[in-house]
Amino acid sequence: MTVRIGIQRLCSDPSLLDGPVGLLTNHTGVLADLRPSALAAVDAGVRLTALFGPEHGLTGTAQAGESEAADRDPVTGLPVFDTYKHKGAELDAMLMASRIKTLAVDLQDVGTRFYTYVWSMYDLMAAAARTGITLAVLDRPNPLGGLRAEGPIRQPGFSSFVGRAAIPIRHGLTYGELARWLNTDAIPADAGRPADLRVIEMTGWDRRMLAADTGQPWVFPSPNMPTADTALVYPGTGLFEGTNLSEGRGTTRPFEIIGAPYVDNRLAPALNDRELPGVRFRALSYVPTFGKFAGELVHGVQLHLTDPAQLRPVRTAIAMLTEIRQRYPADFDWRPAASGRRFMIDLLWGSSALRESAPTDEVLGAIDSPLSWVDPGILSYPYPA
């Protein structure tokens, strides 16, 4: 089955959006033939007048926590507004300065609460609500499929740019579905009213589809999300950013390999003995070129996916954390957040429960469930019969 994404539908019918139009996008905004969404939209007759970039920048060259300085797109010649690390009145002013009527969103999400593109959309949705600008989501597939949620709901008091709203770690929704939920359950409290939201839905997408099933090209969404396998494990192994273990940054397989100088060759067999669904572990050693332990010899494991549909990334990561904490209690530690006032793991997990308690199912929350956290009425794409 061929999936026809939102940008393709817009290019076929530019009247779907009222201009002038701004576009929140980056290098992941491409059609199936790899044409950039912005260029394709202009060629199709969309009145596109401005581009907006998230973390990593419009072309995706910036590392985590950074953006690009360019103020004009070399492909289309359109002005570029950098939204990263801006919020509230700053974004309101940015939207007003752009003189657009509609802000469209075409970004490839990875289905994980602590991946920041969704929160760029959220902050701009709130700004659009305050300024009276329509926000239109050009929907794309969730590369993790749409059958399951994993991990706890983010708790009050733990809001951050890796979790503005109370959703699970693996949310199970497309961007358009998530935008509908946010516009009902979160944006009114933030902006005083919901945004004027439109979703240009896909055709041909089935909730059982993973990234490889869609027929869409995989364009790595950020420098450390190189493969579709990376996205599949990321809802779990992304938690290691909150620890003193390397999450594989500075290697060619970030988030697929985990390690530290204090880990030894006992870890991989112990994890394989747990017979976790959809994954096997291989012992390896590596030297990160940047990030944690840059230039040091690190020992750990690589995750090899045996059945991506059966993989439960959050539960897998909790099993890994449990083994590591039990085997290396004197060496393992939690990492402070950049501000130094909190632990990074608390922001990633959405509460302090993982750090402060044994990882029982009660602590883990909705660790592995259908989409029971969300009203089925917001789903654009039904569950398979």
CSV table of C-alpha atoms in Angstrom, one decimal:
chain,number,residue,atom,x,y,z
A,1,MET,CA,0.0,0.0,0.0
A,2,THR,CA,1.3,3.5,-0.9
A,3,VAL,CA,1.1,6.1,1.8
A,4,ARG,CA,0.3,9.6,0.5
A,5,ILE,CA,1.5,12.1,3.1
A,6,GLY,CA,0.0,15.5,3.9
A,7,ILE,CA,2.5,17.6,1.9
A,8,GLN,CA,1.7,15.5,-1.2
A,9,ARG,CA,-2.0,16.3,-0.8
A,10,LEU,CA,-1.2,20.0,-0.4
A,11,CYS,CA,0.9,20.1,-3.5
A,12,SER,CA,-1.9,18.4,-5.4
A,13,ASP,CA,-4.4,21.0,-4.1
A,14,PRO,CA,-2.8,24.2,-2.9
A,15,SER,CA,-6.3,25.6,-2.1
A,16,LEU,CA,-6.3,23.4,1.0
A,17,LEU,CA,-4.5,26.3,2.8
A,18,ASP,CA,-5.1,30.0,2.8
A,19,GLY,CA,-2.1,32.1,2.1
A,20,PRO,CA,0.3,33.6,2.8
A,21,VAL,CA,1.7,30.4,4.3
A,22,GLY,CA,4.6,29.8,6.6
A,23,LEU,CA,6.1,26.4,7.0
A,24,LEU,CA,7.7,24.8,10.1
A,25,THR,CA,10.0,22.3,8.5
A,26,ASN,CA,13.6,21.1,8.1
A,27,HIS,CA,15.5,18.6,6.0
A,28,THR,CA,13.0,15.8,6.9
A,29,GLY,CA,10.3,17.7,5.0
A,30,VAL,CA,10.6,15.9,1.7
A,31,LEU,CA,8.2,14.1,-0.7
A,32,ALA,CA,8.6,10.5,-1.7
A,33,ASP,CA,10.8,11.6,-4.6
A,34,LEU,CA,13.0,13.5,-2.1
A,35,ARG,CA,12.1,17.0,-3.3
A,36,PRO,CA,12.1,19.4,-0.4
A,37,SER,CA,8.6,20.2,0.8
A,38,ALA,CA,9.2,23.9,0.7
A,39,LEU,CA,10.4,23.8,-2.9
A,40,ALA,CA,7.6,21.4,-4.0
A,41,ALA,CA,5.0,23.6,-2.3
A,42,VAL,CA,6.3,26.8,-4.1
A,43,ASP,CA,6.3,24.9,-7.5
A,44,ALA,CA,2.8,23.7,-6.9
A,45,GLY,CA,1.5,27.2,-6.4
A,46,VAL,CA,1.2,27.4,-2.6
A,47,ARG,CA,1.7,31.0,-1.4
A,48,LEU,CA,4.6,30.1,0.8
A,49,THR,CA,6.4,33.2,2.1
A,50,ALA,CA,8.4,32.2,5.2
A,51,LEU,CA,10.1,29.1,6.7
A,52,PHE,CA,10.5,28.3,10.4
A,53,GLY,CA,13.2,26.0,11.7
A,54,PRO,CA,13.3,23.8,14.9
A,55,GLU,CA,16.2,22.4,17.0
A,56,HIS,CA,19.1,21.3,14.7
A,57,GLY,CA,18.1,24.0,12.2
A,58,LEU,CA,16.5,24.0,8.7
A,59,THR,CA,19.1,21.8,7.2
A,60,GLY,CA,19.7,19.6,10.2
A,61,THR,CA,23.4,20.3,10.6
A,62,ALA,CA,23.3,21.4,14.3
A,63,GLN,CA,23.9,19.0,17.1
A,64,ALA,CA,21.6,18.5,20.1
A,65,GLY,CA,20.8,21.7,21.9
A,66,GLU,CA,21.8,23.9,18.9
A,67,SER,CA,20.3,25.5,15.8
A,68,GLU,CA,21.5,27.2,12.7
A,69,ALA,CA,22.2,30.9,12.1
A,70,ALA,CA,21.0,31.2,8.5
A,71,ASP,CA,18.3,33.7,8.0
A,72,ARG,CA,17.4,32.8,4.4
A,73,ASP,CA,16.9,29.4,2.7
A,74,PRO,CA,19.4,28.9,-0.2
A,75,VAL,CA,16.9,26.6,-2.0
A,76,THR,CA,13.8,28.7,-2.1
A,77,GLY,CA,15.2,32.1,-1.2
A,78,LEU,CA,12.6,32.5,1.5
A,79,PRO,CA,13.3,34.1,4.9
A,80,VAL,CA,14.0,31.6,7.8
A,81,PHE,CA,12.9,32.2,11.4
A,82,ASP,CA,14.8,30.2,14.0
A,83,THR,CA,12.3,29.1,16.6
A,84,TYR,CA,14.6,27.0,18.8
A,85,LYS,CA,14.9,28.3,22.4
A,86,HIS,CA,12.2,30.9,21.7
A,87,LYS,CA,8.8,30.8,23.3
A,88,GLY,CA,5.8,32.9,24.5
A,89,ALA,CA,5.9,36.5,23.4
A,90,GLU,CA,9.0,36.0,21.3
A,91,LEU,CA,7.2,33.5,19.1
A,92,ASP,CA,4.1,35.7,19.0
A,93,ALA,CA,6.3,38.5,17.6
A,94,MET,CA,8.0,36.2,15.2
A,95,LEU,CA,4.7,35.0,13.7
A,96,MET,CA,3.4,38.6,13.4
A,97,ALA,CA,6.6,39.7,11.8
A,98,SER,CA,6.3,37.0,9.2
A,99,ARG,CA,2.9,38.4,8.0
A,100,ILE,CA,1.5,34.9,7.4
A,101,LYS,CA,-2.1,33.8,7.6
A,102,THR,CA,-1.4,30.1,8.0
A,103,LEU,CA,1.5,28.2,9.6
A,104,ALA,CA,1.9,24.7,8.2
A,105,VAL,CA,4.0,22.0,9.9
A,106,ASP,CA,5.9,19.3,8.0
A,107,LEU,CA,8.4,17.6,10.2
A,108,GLN,CA,9.2,13.9,10.7
A,109,ASP,CA,8.5,12.9,14.3
A,110,VAL,CA,9.9,9.8,15.9
A,111,GLY,CA,6.9,9.0,18.2
A,112,THR,CA,8.7,9.9,21.4
A,113,ARG,CA,7.8,12.5,24.0
A,114,PHE,CA,11.3,13.7,24.6
A,115,TYR,CA,12.1,14.3,21.0
A,116,THR,CA,11.8,18.1,20.7
A,117,TYR,CA,10.2,18.6,17.3
A,118,VAL,CA,6.7,18.1,18.7
A,119,TRP,CA,7.3,20.8,21.3
A,120,SER,CA,8.4,23.2,18.6
A,121,MET,CA,5.0,22.6,17.0
A,122,TYR,CA,3.3,22.9,20.4
A,123,ASP,CA,5.0,26.3,21.2
A,124,LEU,CA,4.1,27.6,17.8
A,125,MET,CA,0.5,26.3,18.1
A,126,ALA,CA,0.1,28.3,21.3
A,127,ALA,CA,1.6,31.3,19.6
A,128,ALA,CA,-0.8,30.8,16.7
A,129,ALA,CA,-3.7,30.6,19.1
A,130,ARG,CA,-2.7,33.9,20.7
A,131,THR,CA,-2.2,35.7,17.4
A,132,GLY,CA,-5.1,34.3,15.5
A,133,ILE,CA,-3.0,32.5,12.9
A,134,THR,CA,-4.3,29.1,11.6
A,135,LEU,CA,-2.0,26.1,12.3
A,136,ALA,CA,-2.1,23.3,9.7
A,137,VAL,CA,-0.4,20.0,10.3
A,138,LEU,CA,0.7,18.1,7.1
A,139,ASP,CA,0.5,14.6,8.6
A,140,ARG,CA,3.3,12.0,8.3
A,141,PRO,CA,3.6,8.4,9.6
A,142,ASN,CA,4.7,7.6,13.1
A,143,PRO,CA,7.8,5.4,12.4
A,144,LEU,CA,6.9,3.3,15.5
A,145,GLY,CA,3.4,2.5,14.2
A,146,GLY,CA,0.3,3.5,15.9
A,147,LEU,CA,-0.9,0.5,17.9
A,148,ARG,CA,0.8,1.0,21.3
A,149,ALA,CA,1.8,3.5,24.0
A,150,GLU,CA,4.7,2.9,26.4
A,151,GLY,CA,5.9,4.6,29.5
A,152,PRO,CA,4.2,6.8,32.1
A,153,ILE,CA,2.3,10.0,31.5
A,154,ARG,CA,4.4,13.1,32.3
A,155,GLN,CA,3.4,14.4,35.8
A,156,PRO,CA,2.7,17.9,36.9
A,157,GLY,CA,5.8,19.8,37.9
A,158,PHE,CA,8.0,18.1,35.3
A,159,SER,CA,7.2,20.3,32.2
A,160,SER,CA,10.2,21.1,30.0
A,161,PHE,CA,11.1,21.2,26.4
A,162,VAL,CA,11.4,17.4,26.4
A,163,GLY,CA,7.8,17.2,27.7
A,164,ARG,CA,5.5,20.3,27.6
A,165,ALA,CA,2.3,18.2,28.1
A,166,ALA,CA,1.1,15.1,29.9
A,167,ILE,CA,1.6,12.3,27.3
A,168,PRO,CA,3.4,8.9,27.5
A,169,ILE,CA,7.0,8.5,26.4
A,170,ARG,CA,5.9,6.5,23.3
A,171,HIS,CA,2.6,8.2,22.5
A,172,GLY,CA,1.5,6.1,19.5
A,173,LEU,CA,0.0,9.0,17.5
A,174,THR,CA,0.8,10.7,14.3
A,175,TYR,CA,1.7,14.4,14.4
A,176,GLY,CA,-1.8,15.4,13.3
A,177,GLU,CA,-3.5,13.2,15.9
A,178,LEU,CA,-1.1,14.5,18.6
A,179,ALA,CA,-1.9,18.1,17.5
A,180,ARG,CA,-5.6,17.5,17.9
A,181,TRP,CA,-5.1,16.1,21.4
A,182,LEU,CA,-2.8,19.0,22.4
A,183,ASN,CA,-5.2,21.5,21.0
A,184,THR,CA,-8.0,20.1,23.2
A,185,ASP,CA,-6.1,19.1,26.4
A,186,ALA,CA,-3.1,21.5,26.7
A,187,ILE,CA,-3.1,24.5,24.4
A,188,PRO,CA,-6.2,26.2,26.0
A,189,ALA,CA,-4.5,26.3,29.4
A,190,ASP,CA,-1.3,27.7,27.9
A,191,ALA,CA,-2.7,30.2,25.3
A,192,GLY,CA,-6.1,31.0,26.8
A,193,ARG,CA,-7.9,29.3,23.9
A,194,PRO,CA,-7.4,26.5,21.3
A,195,ALA,CA,-5.7,27.2,18.0
A,196,ASP,CA,-7.5,27.3,14.7
A,197,LEU,CA,-6.2,23.9,13.8
A,198,ARG,CA,-6.4,22.0,10.5
A,199,VAL,CA,-4.9,18.6,9.8
A,200,ILE,CA,-4.3,17.5,6.2
A,201,GLU,CA,-4.4,13.7,6.7
A,202,MET,CA,-2.5,11.0,5.0
A,203,THR,CA,-4.1,8.3,2.9
A,204,GLY,CA,-3.0,4.7,2.9
A,205,TRP,CA,-1.4,4.7,6.3
A,206,ASP,CA,-2.3,1.8,8.6
A,207,ARG,CA,-1.5,1.8,12.3
A,208,ARG,CA,0.4,-1.4,12.0
A,209,MET,CA,3.0,0.2,9.7
A,210,LEU,CA,6.5,0.8,10.9
A,211,ALA,CA,8.7,3.2,9.0
A,212,ALA,CA,9.9,0.5,6.6
A,213,ASP,CA,6.4,-0.4,5.6
A,214,THR,CA,5.3,3.1,4.4
A,215,GLY,CA,7.2,3.4,1.1
A,216,GLN,CA,8.5,6.8,2.4
A,217,PRO,CA,12.2,7.5,2.4
A,218,TRP,CA,14.0,7.5,5.8
A,219,VAL,CA,15.7,10.9,6.1
A,220,PHE,CA,17.5,11.0,9.4
A,221,PRO,CA,15.6,13.6,11.5
A,222,SER,CA,18.6,14.8,13.5
A,223,PRO,CA,22.4,14.0,13.5
A,224,ASN,CA,22.0,11.3,16.1
A,225,MET,CA,18.9,9.6,14.6
A,226,PRO,CA,20.6,7.9,11.6
A,227,THR,CA,18.4,4.9,11.0
A,228,ALA,CA,14.8,3.7,11.4
A,229,ASP,CA,16.2,1.2,13.9
A,230,THR,CA,17.5,4.1,15.9
A,231,ALA,CA,14.0,5.5,16.1
A,232,LEU,CA,12.5,2.2,17.2
A,233,VAL,CA,14.8,1.9,20.2
A,234,TYR,CA,15.0,5.6,21.1
A,235,PRO,CA,11.9,5.7,23.4
A,236,GLY,CA,13.9,3.4,25.7
A,237,THR,CA,17.6,4.1,25.1
A,238,GLY,CA,17.0,7.8,25.0
A,239,LEU,CA,16.6,7.5,28.8
A,240,PHE,CA,20.3,6.8,29.1
A,241,GLU,CA,20.9,10.5,28.4
A,242,GLY,CA,19.9,10.9,32.0
A,243,THR,CA,22.6,8.6,33.3
A,244,ASN,CA,26.4,8.5,33.4
A,245,LEU,CA,26.5,5.9,30.6
A,246,SER,CA,27.2,6.8,27.0
A,247,GLU,CA,24.1,6.6,24.8
A,248,GLY,CA,26.3,6.1,21.8
A,249,ARG,CA,26.7,9.8,20.7
A,250,GLY,CA,30.0,10.2,18.9
A,251,THR,CA,29.5,6.9,17.1
A,252,THR,CA,27.8,5.8,14.0
A,253,ARG,CA,25.0,4.0,15.9
A,254,PRO,CA,23.8,6.4,18.6
A,255,PHE,CA,21.1,5.0,20.9
A,256,GLU,CA,21.7,1.5,19.5
A,257,ILE,CA,24.8,1.1,21.6
A,258,ILE,CA,25.1,1.8,25.3
A,259,GLY,CA,28.2,1.7,27.5
A,260,ALA,CA,30.6,3.1,30.0
A,261,PRO,CA,34.2,2.4,31.0
A,262,TYR,CA,33.0,0.5,34.1
A,263,VAL,CA,30.8,-2.0,32.2
A,264,ASP,CA,32.2,-5.5,31.4
A,265,ASN,CA,31.3,-8.5,29.3
A,266,ARG,CA,28.8,-9.8,31.8
A,267,LEU,CA,26.1,-7.4,30.7
A,268,ALA,CA,25.2,-8.8,27.3
A,269,PRO,CA,24.6,-12.4,28.5
A,270,ALA,CA,22.6,-11.2,31.4
A,271,LEU,CA,20.3,-9.2,29.2
A,272,ASN,CA,19.9,-12.0,26.7
A,273,ASP,CA,18.9,-14.3,29.6
A,274,ARG,CA,15.9,-12.0,30.1
A,275,GLU,CA,14.6,-13.0,26.6
A,276,LEU,CA,13.2,-9.6,25.9
A,277,PRO,CA,10.9,-9.5,22.9
A,278,GLY,CA,12.2,-8.4,19.6
A,279,VAL,CA,15.9,-7.8,20.6
A,280,ARG,CA,19.2,-9.5,21.3
A,281,PHE,CA,22.3,-7.9,22.8
A,282,ARG,CA,25.9,-8.1,21.6
A,283,ALA,CA,28.9,-7.1,23.8
A,284,LEU,CA,31.1,-4.4,22.2
A,285,SER,CA,33.7,-1.8,22.9
A,286,TYR,CA,34.0,1.6,21.3
A,287,VAL,CA,35.6,5.0,21.6
A,288,PRO,CA,33.1,8.0,21.3
A,289,THR,CA,34.5,10.9,19.2
A,290,PHE,CA,32.4,13.4,21.2
A,291,GLY,CA,29.9,13.4,24.0
A,292,LYS,CA,30.3,11.4,27.2
A,293,PHE,CA,33.7,9.6,27.5
A,294,ALA,CA,35.0,11.2,24.2
A,295,GLY,CA,38.3,9.6,23.4
A,296,GLU,CA,38.0,7.0,26.1
A,297,LEU,CA,37.5,3.2,25.7
A,298,VAL,CA,34.0,2.3,26.6
A,299,HIS,CA,32.4,-1.2,27.0
A,300,GLY,CA,28.8,-2.0,26.6
A,301,VAL,CA,26.2,-3.6,24.4
A,302,GLN,CA,24.6,-3.1,21.0
A,303,LEU,CA,20.9,-3.7,20.5
A,304,HIS,CA,20.1,-5.9,17.5
A,305,LEU,CA,16.5,-6.0,16.5
A,306,THR,CA,15.1,-9.5,15.7
A,307,ASP,CA,11.4,-8.5,15.4
A,308,PRO,CA,10.7,-4.8,15.4
A,309,ALA,CA,7.0,-5.3,15.7
A,310,GLN,CA,7.5,-7.1,19.0
A,311,LEU,CA,10.1,-4.7,20.4
A,312,ARG,CA,9.0,-2.9,23.6
A,313,PRO,CA,11.7,-0.2,23.8
A,314,VAL,CA,10.8,1.3,27.2
A,315,ARG,CA,10.6,-2.0,28.9
A,316,THR,CA,13.8,-3.0,27.2
A,317,ALA,CA,15.6,0.1,28.5
A,318,ILE,CA,14.3,-0.5,32.1
A,319,ALA,CA,15.6,-4.1,32.0
A,320,MET,CA,19.0,-2.6,30.9
A,321,LEU,CA,19.0,0.0,33.6
A,322,THR,CA,18.0,-2.6,36.2
A,323,GLU,CA,20.9,-4.9,35.3
A,324,ILE,CA,23.4,-2.1,35.2
A,325,ARG,CA,22.4,-0.7,38.6
A,326,GLN,CA,22.5,-4.1,40.1
A,327,ARG,CA,25.9,-5.1,38.6
A,328,TYR,CA,27.7,-1.8,39.0
A,329,PRO,CA,26.1,0.0,42.0
A,330,ALA,CA,29.3,1.9,42.9
A,331,ASP,CA,29.8,3.3,39.4
A,332,PHE,CA,26.3,4.0,38.1
A,333,ASP,CA,24.9,7.4,38.6
A,334,TRP,CA,22.1,9.8,37.4
A,335,ARG,CA,23.1,12.9,35.4
A,336,PRO,CA,22.0,16.4,36.5
A,337,ALA,CA,20.0,18.4,34.0
A,338,ALA,CA,21.8,21.3,32.2
A,339,SER,CA,20.4,23.8,34.7
A,340,GLY,CA,21.9,21.7,37.6
A,341,ARG,CA,18.7,22.0,39.6
A,342,ARG,CA,17.1,18.8,38.5
A,343,PHE,CA,18.0,15.3,37.3
A,344,MET,CA,17.8,14.8,33.6
A,345,ILE,CA,16.2,11.4,34.0
A,346,ASP,CA,13.2,13.0,35.9
A,347,LEU,CA,12.5,15.3,32.9
A,348,LEU,CA,12.9,12.4,30.4
A,349,TRP,CA,10.7,10.0,32.5
A,350,GLY,CA,8.2,12.7,33.4
A,351,SER,CA,8.5,12.3,37.2
A,352,SER,CA,11.1,11.3,39.8
A,353,ALA,CA,9.6,7.8,40.2
A,354,LEU,CA,12.2,5.9,38.1
A,355,ARG,CA,15.1,7.5,40.0
A,356,GLU,CA,13.6,7.1,43.5
A,357,SER,CA,11.9,3.7,43.3
A,358,ALA,CA,12.4,0.2,42.2
A,359,PRO,CA,11.0,-0.2,38.6
A,360,THR,CA,7.8,-2.1,39.4
A,361,ASP,CA,4.9,-2.0,37.0
A,362,GLU,CA,3.2,0.5,39.3
A,363,VAL,CA,6.2,2.9,39.0
A,364,LEU,CA,6.5,2.3,35.3
A,365,GLY,CA,2.9,3.4,34.7
A,366,ALA,CA,1.3,2.6,31.4
A,367,ILE,CA,4.4,0.7,30.4
A,368,ASP,CA,2.9,-1.3,27.5
A,369,SER,CA,-0.7,-0.7,26.5
A,370,PRO,CA,-3.0,0.1,23.6
A,371,LEU,CA,-3.8,3.8,23.2
A,372,SER,CA,-5.9,3.9,26.3
A,373,TRP,CA,-4.5,7.3,27.3
A,374,VAL,CA,-6.3,9.1,24.5
A,375,ASP,CA,-9.9,9.6,23.4
A,376,PRO,CA,-10.4,7.5,20.3
A,377,GLY,CA,-12.3,10.4,18.8
A,378,ILE,CA,-9.1,12.2,18.0
A,379,LEU,CA,-7.7,9.3,15.9
A,380,SER,CA,-7.6,10.0,12.2
A,381,TYR,CA,-6.6,6.4,11.3
A,382,PRO,CA,-8.7,3.6,12.8
A,383,TYR,CA,-7.4,0.6,14.6
A,384,PRO,CA,-7.3,-2.5,12.3
A,385,ALA,CA,-10.3,-4.8,12.7
